[in-house]
Coordinates of C-alpha atoms and ligand atoms in Angstrom, one line a residue:
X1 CA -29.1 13.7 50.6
X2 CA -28.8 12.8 46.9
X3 CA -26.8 15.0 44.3
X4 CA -29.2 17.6 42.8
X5 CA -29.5 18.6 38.6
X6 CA -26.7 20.1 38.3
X7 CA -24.5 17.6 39.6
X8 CA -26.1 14.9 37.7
X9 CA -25.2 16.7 34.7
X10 CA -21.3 17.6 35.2
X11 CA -21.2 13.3 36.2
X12 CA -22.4 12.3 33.1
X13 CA -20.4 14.6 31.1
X14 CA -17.1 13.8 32.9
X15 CA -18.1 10.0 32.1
X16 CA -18.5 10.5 29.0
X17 CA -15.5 12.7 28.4
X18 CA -13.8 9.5 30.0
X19 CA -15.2 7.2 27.2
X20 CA -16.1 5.1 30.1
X21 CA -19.6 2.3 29.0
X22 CA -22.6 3.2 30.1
X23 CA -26.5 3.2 31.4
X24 CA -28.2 5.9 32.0
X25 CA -30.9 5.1 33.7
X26 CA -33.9 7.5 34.2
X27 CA -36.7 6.7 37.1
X28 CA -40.2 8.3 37.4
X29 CA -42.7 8.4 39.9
X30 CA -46.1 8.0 38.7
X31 CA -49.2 10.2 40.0
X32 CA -46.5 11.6 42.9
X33 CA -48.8 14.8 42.5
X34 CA -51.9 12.7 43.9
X35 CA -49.9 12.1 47.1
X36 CA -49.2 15.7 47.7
X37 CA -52.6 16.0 47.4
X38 CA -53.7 13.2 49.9
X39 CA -51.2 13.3 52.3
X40 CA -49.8 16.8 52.5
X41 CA -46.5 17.9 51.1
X42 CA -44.2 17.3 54.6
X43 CA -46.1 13.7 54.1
X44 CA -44.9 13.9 50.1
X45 CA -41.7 15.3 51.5
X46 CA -41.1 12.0 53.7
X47 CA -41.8 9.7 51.2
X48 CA -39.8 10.9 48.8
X49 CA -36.9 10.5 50.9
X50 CA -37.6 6.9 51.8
X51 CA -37.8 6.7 48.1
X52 CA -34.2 8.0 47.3
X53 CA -33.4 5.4 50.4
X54 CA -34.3 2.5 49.1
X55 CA -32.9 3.8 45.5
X56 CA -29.9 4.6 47.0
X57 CA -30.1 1.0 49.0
X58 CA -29.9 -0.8 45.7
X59 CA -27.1 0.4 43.9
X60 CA -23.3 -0.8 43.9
X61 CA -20.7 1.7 45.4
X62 CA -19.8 2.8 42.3
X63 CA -23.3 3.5 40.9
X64 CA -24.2 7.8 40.7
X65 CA -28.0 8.4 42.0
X66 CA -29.4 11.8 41.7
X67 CA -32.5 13.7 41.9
X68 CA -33.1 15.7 39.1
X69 CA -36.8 16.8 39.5
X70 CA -39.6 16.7 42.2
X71 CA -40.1 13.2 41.6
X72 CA -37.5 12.6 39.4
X73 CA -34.0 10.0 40.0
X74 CA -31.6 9.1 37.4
X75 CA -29.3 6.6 37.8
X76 CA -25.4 6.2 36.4
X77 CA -24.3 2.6 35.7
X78 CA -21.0 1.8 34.8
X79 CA -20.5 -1.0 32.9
X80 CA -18.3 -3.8 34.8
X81 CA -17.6 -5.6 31.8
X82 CA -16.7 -3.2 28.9
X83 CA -15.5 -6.1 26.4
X84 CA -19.6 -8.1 27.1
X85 CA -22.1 -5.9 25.7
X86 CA -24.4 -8.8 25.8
X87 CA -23.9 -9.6 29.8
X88 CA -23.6 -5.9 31.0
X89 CA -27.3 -5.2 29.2
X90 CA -28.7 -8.6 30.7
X91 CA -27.3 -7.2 34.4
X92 CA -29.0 -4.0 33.7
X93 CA -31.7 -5.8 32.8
X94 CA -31.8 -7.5 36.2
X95 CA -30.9 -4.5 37.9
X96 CA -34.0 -2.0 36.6
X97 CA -36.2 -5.2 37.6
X98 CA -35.2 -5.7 41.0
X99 CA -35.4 -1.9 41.1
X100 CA -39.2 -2.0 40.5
X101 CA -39.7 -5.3 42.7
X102 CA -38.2 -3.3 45.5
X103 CA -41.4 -0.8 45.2
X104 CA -44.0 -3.2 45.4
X105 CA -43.8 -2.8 49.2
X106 CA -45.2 0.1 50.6
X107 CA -43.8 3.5 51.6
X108 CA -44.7 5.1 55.4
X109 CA -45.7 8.7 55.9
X110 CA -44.9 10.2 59.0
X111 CA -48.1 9.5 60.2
X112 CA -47.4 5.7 59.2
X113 CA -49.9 5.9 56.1
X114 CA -49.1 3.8 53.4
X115 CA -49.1 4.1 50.0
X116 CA -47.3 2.2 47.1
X117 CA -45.5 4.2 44.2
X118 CA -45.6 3.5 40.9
X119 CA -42.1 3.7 39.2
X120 CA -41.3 3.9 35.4
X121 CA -37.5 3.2 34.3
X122 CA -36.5 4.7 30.6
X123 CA -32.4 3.4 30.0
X124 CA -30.4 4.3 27.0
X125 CA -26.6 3.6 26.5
X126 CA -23.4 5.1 26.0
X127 CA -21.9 5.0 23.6
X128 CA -24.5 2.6 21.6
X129 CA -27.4 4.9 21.8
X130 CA -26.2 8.8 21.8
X131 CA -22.2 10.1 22.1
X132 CA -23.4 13.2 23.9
X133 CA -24.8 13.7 27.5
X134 CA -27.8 15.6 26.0
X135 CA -28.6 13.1 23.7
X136 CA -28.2 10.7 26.0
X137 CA -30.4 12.0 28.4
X138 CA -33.2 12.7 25.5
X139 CA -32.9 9.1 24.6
X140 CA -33.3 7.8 28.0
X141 CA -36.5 10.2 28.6
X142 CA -38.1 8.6 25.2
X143 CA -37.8 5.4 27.0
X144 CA -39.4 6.5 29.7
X145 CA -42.4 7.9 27.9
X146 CA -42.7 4.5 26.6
X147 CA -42.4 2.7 30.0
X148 CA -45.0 4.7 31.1
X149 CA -47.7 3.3 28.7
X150 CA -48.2 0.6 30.0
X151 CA -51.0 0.2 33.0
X152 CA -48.1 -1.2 35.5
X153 CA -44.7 0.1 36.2
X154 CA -42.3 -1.0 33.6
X155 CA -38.6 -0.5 32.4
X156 CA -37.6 0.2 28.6
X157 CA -34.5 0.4 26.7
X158 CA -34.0 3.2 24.3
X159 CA -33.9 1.7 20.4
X160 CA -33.9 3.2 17.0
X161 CA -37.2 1.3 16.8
X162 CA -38.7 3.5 19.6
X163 CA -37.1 6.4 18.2
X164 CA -38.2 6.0 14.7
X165 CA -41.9 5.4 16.8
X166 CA -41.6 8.6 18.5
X167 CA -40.7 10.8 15.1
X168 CA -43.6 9.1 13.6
X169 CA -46.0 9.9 16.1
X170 CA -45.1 13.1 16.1
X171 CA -45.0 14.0 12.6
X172 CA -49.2 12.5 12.7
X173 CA -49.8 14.7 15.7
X174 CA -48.4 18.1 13.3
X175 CA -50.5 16.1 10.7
X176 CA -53.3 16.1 12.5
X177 CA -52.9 19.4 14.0
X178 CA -52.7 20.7 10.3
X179 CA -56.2 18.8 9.0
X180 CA -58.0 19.9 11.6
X181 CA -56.7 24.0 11.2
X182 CA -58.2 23.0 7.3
X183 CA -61.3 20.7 8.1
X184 CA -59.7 18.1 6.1
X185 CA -61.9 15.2 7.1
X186 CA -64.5 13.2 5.6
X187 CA -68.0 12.2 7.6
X188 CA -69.2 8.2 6.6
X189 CA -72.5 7.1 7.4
X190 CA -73.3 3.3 8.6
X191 CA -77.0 2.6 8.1
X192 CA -78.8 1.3 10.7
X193 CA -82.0 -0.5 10.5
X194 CA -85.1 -1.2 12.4
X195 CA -85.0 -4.9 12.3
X196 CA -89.2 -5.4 12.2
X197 CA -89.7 -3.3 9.5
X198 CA -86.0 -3.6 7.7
X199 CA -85.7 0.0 7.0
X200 CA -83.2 2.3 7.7
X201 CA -84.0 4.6 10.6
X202 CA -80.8 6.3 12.0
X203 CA -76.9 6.5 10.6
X204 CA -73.8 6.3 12.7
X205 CA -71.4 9.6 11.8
X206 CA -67.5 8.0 11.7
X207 CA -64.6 10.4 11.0
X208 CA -62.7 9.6 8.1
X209 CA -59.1 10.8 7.1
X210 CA -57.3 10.9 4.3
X211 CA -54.0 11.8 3.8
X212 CA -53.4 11.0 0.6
X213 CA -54.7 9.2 -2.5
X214 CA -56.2 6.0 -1.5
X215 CA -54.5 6.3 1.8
X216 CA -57.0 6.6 4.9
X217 CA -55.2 6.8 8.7
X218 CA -57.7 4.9 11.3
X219 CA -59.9 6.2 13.5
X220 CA -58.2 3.4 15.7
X221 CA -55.2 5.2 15.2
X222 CA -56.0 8.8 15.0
X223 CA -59.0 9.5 17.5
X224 CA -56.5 8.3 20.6
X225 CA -53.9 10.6 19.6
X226 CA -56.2 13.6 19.0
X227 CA -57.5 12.6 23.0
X228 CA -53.9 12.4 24.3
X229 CA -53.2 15.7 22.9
X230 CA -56.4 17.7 23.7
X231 CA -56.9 17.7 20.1
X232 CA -60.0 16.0 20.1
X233 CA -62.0 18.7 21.8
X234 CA -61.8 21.5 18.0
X235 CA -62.0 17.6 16.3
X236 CA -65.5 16.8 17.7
X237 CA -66.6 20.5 17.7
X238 CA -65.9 19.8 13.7
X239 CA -67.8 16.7 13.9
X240 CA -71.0 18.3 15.4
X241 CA -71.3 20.6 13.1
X242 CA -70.8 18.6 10.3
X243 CA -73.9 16.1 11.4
X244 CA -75.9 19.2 12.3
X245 CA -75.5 20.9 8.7
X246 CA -76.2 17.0 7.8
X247 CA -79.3 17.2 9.8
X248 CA -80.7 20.4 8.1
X249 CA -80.3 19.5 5.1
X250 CA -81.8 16.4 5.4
X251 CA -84.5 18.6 6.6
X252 CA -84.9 19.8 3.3
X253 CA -85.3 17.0 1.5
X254 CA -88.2 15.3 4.0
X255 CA -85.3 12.6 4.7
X256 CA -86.4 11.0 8.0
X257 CA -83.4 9.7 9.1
X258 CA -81.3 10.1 12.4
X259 CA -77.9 10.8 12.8
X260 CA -75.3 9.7 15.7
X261 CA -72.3 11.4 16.8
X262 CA -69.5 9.7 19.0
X263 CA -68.6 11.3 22.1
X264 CA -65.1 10.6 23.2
X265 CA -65.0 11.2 27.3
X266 CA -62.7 14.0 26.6
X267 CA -65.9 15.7 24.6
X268 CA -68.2 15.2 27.2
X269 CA -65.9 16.5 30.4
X270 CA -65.2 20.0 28.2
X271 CA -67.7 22.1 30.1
X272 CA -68.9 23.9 26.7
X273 CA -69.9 20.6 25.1
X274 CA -73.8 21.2 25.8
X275 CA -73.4 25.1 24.8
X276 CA -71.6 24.0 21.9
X277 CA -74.3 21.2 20.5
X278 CA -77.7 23.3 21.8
X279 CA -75.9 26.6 19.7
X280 CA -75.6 24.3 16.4
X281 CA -79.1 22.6 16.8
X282 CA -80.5 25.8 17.1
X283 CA -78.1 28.0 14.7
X284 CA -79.1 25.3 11.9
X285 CA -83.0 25.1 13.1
X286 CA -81.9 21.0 13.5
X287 CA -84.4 19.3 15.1
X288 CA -83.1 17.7 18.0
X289 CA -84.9 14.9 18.1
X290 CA -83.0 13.3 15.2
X291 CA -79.5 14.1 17.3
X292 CA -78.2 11.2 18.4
X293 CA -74.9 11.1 21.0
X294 CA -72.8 7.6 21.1
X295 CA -70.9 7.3 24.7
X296 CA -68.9 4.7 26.6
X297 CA -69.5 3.6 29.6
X298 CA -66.1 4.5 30.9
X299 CA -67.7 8.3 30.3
X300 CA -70.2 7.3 32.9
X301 CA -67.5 6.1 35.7
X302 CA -65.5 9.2 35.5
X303 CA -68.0 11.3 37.2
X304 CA -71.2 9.8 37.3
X305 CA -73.3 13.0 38.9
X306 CA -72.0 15.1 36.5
X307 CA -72.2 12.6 33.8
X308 CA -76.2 12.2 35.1
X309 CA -76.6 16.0 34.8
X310 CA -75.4 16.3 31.3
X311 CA -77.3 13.5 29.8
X312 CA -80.5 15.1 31.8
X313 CA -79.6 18.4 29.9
X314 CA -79.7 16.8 26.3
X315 CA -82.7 14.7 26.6
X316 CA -84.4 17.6 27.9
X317 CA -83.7 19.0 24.8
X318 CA -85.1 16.1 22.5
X319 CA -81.8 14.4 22.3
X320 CA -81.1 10.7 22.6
X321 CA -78.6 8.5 23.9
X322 CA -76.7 5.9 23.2
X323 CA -74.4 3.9 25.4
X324 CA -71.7 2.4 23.0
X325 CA -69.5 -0.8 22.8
X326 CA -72.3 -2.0 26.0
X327 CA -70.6 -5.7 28.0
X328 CA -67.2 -4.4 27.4
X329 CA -67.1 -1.8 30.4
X330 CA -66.4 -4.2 33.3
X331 CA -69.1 -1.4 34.7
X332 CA -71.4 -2.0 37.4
X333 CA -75.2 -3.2 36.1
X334 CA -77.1 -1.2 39.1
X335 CA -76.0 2.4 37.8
X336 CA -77.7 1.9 34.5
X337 CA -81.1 2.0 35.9
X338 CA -80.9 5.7 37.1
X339 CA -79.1 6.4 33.7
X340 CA -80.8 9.1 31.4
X341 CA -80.5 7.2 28.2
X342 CA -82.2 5.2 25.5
X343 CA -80.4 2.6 23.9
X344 CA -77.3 0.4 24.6
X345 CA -75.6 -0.8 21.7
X346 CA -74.2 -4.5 21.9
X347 CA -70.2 -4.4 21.4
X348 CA -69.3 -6.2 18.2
X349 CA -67.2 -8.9 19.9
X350 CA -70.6 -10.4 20.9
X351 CA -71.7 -10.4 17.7
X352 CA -69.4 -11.5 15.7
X353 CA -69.4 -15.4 16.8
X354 CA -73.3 -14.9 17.2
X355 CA -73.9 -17.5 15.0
X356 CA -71.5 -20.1 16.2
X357 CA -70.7 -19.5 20.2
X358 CA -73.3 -20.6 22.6
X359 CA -71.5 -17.7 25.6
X360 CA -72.0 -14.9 23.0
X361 CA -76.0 -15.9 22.5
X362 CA -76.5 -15.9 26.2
X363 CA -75.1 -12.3 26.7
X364 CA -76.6 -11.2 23.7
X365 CA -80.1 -13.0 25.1
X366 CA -79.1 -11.1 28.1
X367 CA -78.5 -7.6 27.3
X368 CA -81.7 -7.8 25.3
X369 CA -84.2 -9.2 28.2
X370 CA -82.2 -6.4 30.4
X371 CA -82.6 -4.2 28.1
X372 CA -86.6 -4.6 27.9
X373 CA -87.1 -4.7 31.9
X374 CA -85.2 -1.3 31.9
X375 CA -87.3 0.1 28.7
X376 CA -84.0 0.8 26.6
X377 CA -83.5 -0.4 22.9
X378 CA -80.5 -2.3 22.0
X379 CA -79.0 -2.0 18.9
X380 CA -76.5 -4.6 17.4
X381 CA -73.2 -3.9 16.0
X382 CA -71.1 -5.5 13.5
X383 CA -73.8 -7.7 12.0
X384 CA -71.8 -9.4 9.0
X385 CA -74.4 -12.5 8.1
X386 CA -77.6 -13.7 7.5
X387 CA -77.3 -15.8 10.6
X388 CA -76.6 -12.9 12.7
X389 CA -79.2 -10.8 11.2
X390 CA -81.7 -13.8 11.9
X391 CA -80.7 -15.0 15.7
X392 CA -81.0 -11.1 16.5
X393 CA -84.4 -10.7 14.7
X394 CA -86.0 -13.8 16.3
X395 CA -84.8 -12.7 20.0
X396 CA -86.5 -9.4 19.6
X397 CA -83.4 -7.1 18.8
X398 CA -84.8 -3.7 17.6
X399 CA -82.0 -2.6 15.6
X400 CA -78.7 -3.3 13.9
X401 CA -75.8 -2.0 11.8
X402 CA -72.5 -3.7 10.3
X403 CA -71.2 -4.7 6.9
X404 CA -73.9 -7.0 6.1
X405 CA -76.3 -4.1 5.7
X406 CA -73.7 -1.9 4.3
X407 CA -70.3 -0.6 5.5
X408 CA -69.9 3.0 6.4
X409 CA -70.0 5.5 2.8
X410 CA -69.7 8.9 1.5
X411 CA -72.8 11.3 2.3
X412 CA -73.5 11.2 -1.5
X413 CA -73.5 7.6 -1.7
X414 CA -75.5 7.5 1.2
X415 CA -78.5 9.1 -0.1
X416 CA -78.0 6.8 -3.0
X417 CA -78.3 4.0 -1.2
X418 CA -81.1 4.9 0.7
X419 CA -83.4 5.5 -2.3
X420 CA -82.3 1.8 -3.8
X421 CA -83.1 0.4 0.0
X422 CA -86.6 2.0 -0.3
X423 CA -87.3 0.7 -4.1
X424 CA -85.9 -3.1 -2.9
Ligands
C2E1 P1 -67.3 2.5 17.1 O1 -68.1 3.7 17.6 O2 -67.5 1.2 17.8 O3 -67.8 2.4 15.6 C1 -68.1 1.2 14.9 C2 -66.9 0.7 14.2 O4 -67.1 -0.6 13.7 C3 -66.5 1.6 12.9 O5 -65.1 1.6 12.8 C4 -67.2 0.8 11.8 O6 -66.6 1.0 10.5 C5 -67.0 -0.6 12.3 N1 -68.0 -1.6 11.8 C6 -69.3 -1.4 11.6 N2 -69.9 -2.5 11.1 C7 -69.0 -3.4 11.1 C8 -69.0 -4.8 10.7 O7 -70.0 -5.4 10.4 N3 -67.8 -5.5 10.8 C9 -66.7 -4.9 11.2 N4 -65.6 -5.7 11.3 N5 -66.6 -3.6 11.6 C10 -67.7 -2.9 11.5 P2 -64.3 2.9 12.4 O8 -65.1 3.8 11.5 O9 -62.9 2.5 12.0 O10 -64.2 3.6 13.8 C11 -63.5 3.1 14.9 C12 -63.8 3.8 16.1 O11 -63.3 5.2 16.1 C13 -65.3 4.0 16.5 O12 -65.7 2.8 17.0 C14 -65.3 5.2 17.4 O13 -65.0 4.7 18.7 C15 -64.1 6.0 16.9 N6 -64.7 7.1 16.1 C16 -65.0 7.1 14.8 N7 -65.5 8.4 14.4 C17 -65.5 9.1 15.6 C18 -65.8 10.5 15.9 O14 -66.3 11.3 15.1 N8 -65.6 10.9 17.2 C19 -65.1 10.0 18.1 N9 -65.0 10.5 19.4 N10 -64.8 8.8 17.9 C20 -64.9 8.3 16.6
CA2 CA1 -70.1 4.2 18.0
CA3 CA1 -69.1 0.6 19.1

């Protein structure tokens, strides 16, 4: 029963054409797809109406509700109080608020199923933030890109901070797009030793890249863009290859060291992943037994058979595994058991108070008595002191990395270092 696109549209411009203040406001439903799929579409169909309802149920008389997509509502505010910017935005503010409090209670189906939707609000102004309709409408979708973020439904207003956020974020994603069309990255190694006999054994592969002089972008930064944008997949492919032409030509020069790639849970759901590594291994007559693959345990949740299958398939193959950033995964303890890996590597936030926090030694103490009863090796991250080095040495820790060894370094400089670790 609500106006449709069209309609919505021709409102807002006559509004505007009126000069008349203001909020656009632009409501999503999250996941709406996944009900569809549940319940049916006549079930979706019903719900969506009750949705437009108790939209519809909120707003004054003189408010415009439409429906301008499957599972889309905007919302036209007028502004009572033209001459108090300051009050209207604070009863907007109320307004979007109520708006979400209103879907905390559950929706029916037909069939008296209930389900709860999650609803995003973006809201932009007229005239503060666009003079057009169009732009108008942009701004108030660039909101609700943001309000979507984060993990519970939320309401944002449109700001030239957002905005000038958005342009940025794009202008790194056609960045990124760019470096990865020219390989323009850098591999670091991180050494990491075998704690009984202090040498290096194995090196952690991190991306670097630089975009210009002196100026590096963070993995931090970079990697979760290239996994929100696909872009990760051609990123890792690059990555592998890298290590394996790393691995040969260690090779070469009787270096016996191991590498280890990060796998982001992107990588390892692209069904050519294991094609993709066993071609390379074999292409570049790497052995495979000095491949190592880093992954999270949030992989592992996502679909744990397949998960199982894959991890089977590389070890097979001479392969090891690595299950990164391990305590920090909120992840059931029982699954690791029947998991086909080798070592769990102790998240840095443990470490790092090693020395001082009586909490962090227990876990640590924990993870590495588990460890033993499951036959995995842990391996500790960030070590940054003596201490550190020391508490984990004594409590039977088999290996570690971090900055007090050395921090991650050009290939060259690796080799470098290696031979002066030997000598000392
Ligand atoms: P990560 O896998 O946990 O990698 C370890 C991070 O800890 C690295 O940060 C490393 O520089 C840093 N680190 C090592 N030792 C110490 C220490 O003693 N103290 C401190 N404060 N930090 C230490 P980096 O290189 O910035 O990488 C950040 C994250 O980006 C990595 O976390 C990893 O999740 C991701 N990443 C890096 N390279 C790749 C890649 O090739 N593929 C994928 N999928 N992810 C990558
Ligand atoms: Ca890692
Ligand atoms: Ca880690």
């Amino acid at each position: 029963g609500l106006p449709n696109r069209q309609y919505f549209w021709q409102t807002l411009e006559h509004k505007i054409r009126r000069q008349d203040p203001l909020y656009l406001l632009y409501l999503d439903v999250q996941h709406f797809k996944r009900i569809n799929e549940l319940y049916g579409h006549s079930a979706g169909d019903h719900i969506l109406i009750q949705a437009a309802k108790r939209i519809k149920d909120f707003t004054a008389e003189q408010d415009f509700v439409a429906r301008i997509g499957a599972d889309e509502f905007a919302i036209i505010r007028l502004c009572n109080n033209s001459n108090d910017e300051k009050y209207n935005k604070q009863s907007c503010e109320k307004f979007a608020d109520a708006l979400l409090n209103a879907f905390i209670q559950p929706l029916y189906t037909n069939k008296q199923q209930g389900c709860t939707l999650a609803i995003n609000i973006g809201i932009a102004h007229y005239p503060n933030h666009a003079l057009q309709a169009e732009s108008l409408v942009k701004n108030a979708d660039i909101a609700l890109g943001e309000a979507r973020l984060p993990e519970n439904p939320s309401r944002k207003f449109f700001s030239s901070a957002l905005q000038k956020n958005v342009e940025e974020k794009l202008e790194l994603e056609t960045q990124l797009r760019k470096a990865i069309t020219d390989g323009n990255f850098d591999i670091y190694l991180q050494p990491i030793l075998d704690l009984n006999t202090e040498s290096v054994v194995k090196a952690e592969a991190l991306l670097r890249w630089q975009v210009r002089d002196e100026v590096f972008v963070s993995p931090d930064v970079f990697i979760p863009l290239a996994e929100r944008t696909g872009l990760i997949v051609p990123l890792g492919k690059w990555v592998i290859r890298q290590v394996c032409e790393l691995l040969a030509d260690f090779r070469k020069s009787n270096l016996n060291i191991k590498l280890s790639i990060n796998l982001s849970p992107k990588q390892v759901t692209d069904r050519y992943l294991f094609d993709f590594i066993s071609s390379t291994v074999k292409q570049l007559g790497v052995d495979a037994k000095k491949l190592e693959l880093e992954l999270t345990e949030s992989v592992l949740l996502e679909d744990y058979d397949k998960a199982t299958h894959l991890l089977s398939e590389f070890r097979k193959m001479g392969v090891t595994i690595a299950i990164d950033d391990f305590g920090t995964g909120y992840s059931s303890l029982s699954y690791l058991k029947h998991l086909p890996i080798d070592h769990l590597k102790i998240d840095r936030s443990f470490v790092v108070d090693l020395d001082k926090d009586e909490d962090d030694k227990a876990i640590v103490l924990s993870i590495i008595a588990m460890a033993k009863q499951l036959h995995l090796s842990v391996i500790a991250e960030g070590v940054e002191n003596k201490r550190q080095r020391d508490f984990l040495k004594q409590n039977d820790c088999a290996s570690a990395q971090g900055f007090f060894y050395s921090k991650p370094m050009p290939v060259n400089e690796f080799s470098t270092f290696i031979d002066a670790y030997k000598t000392a």
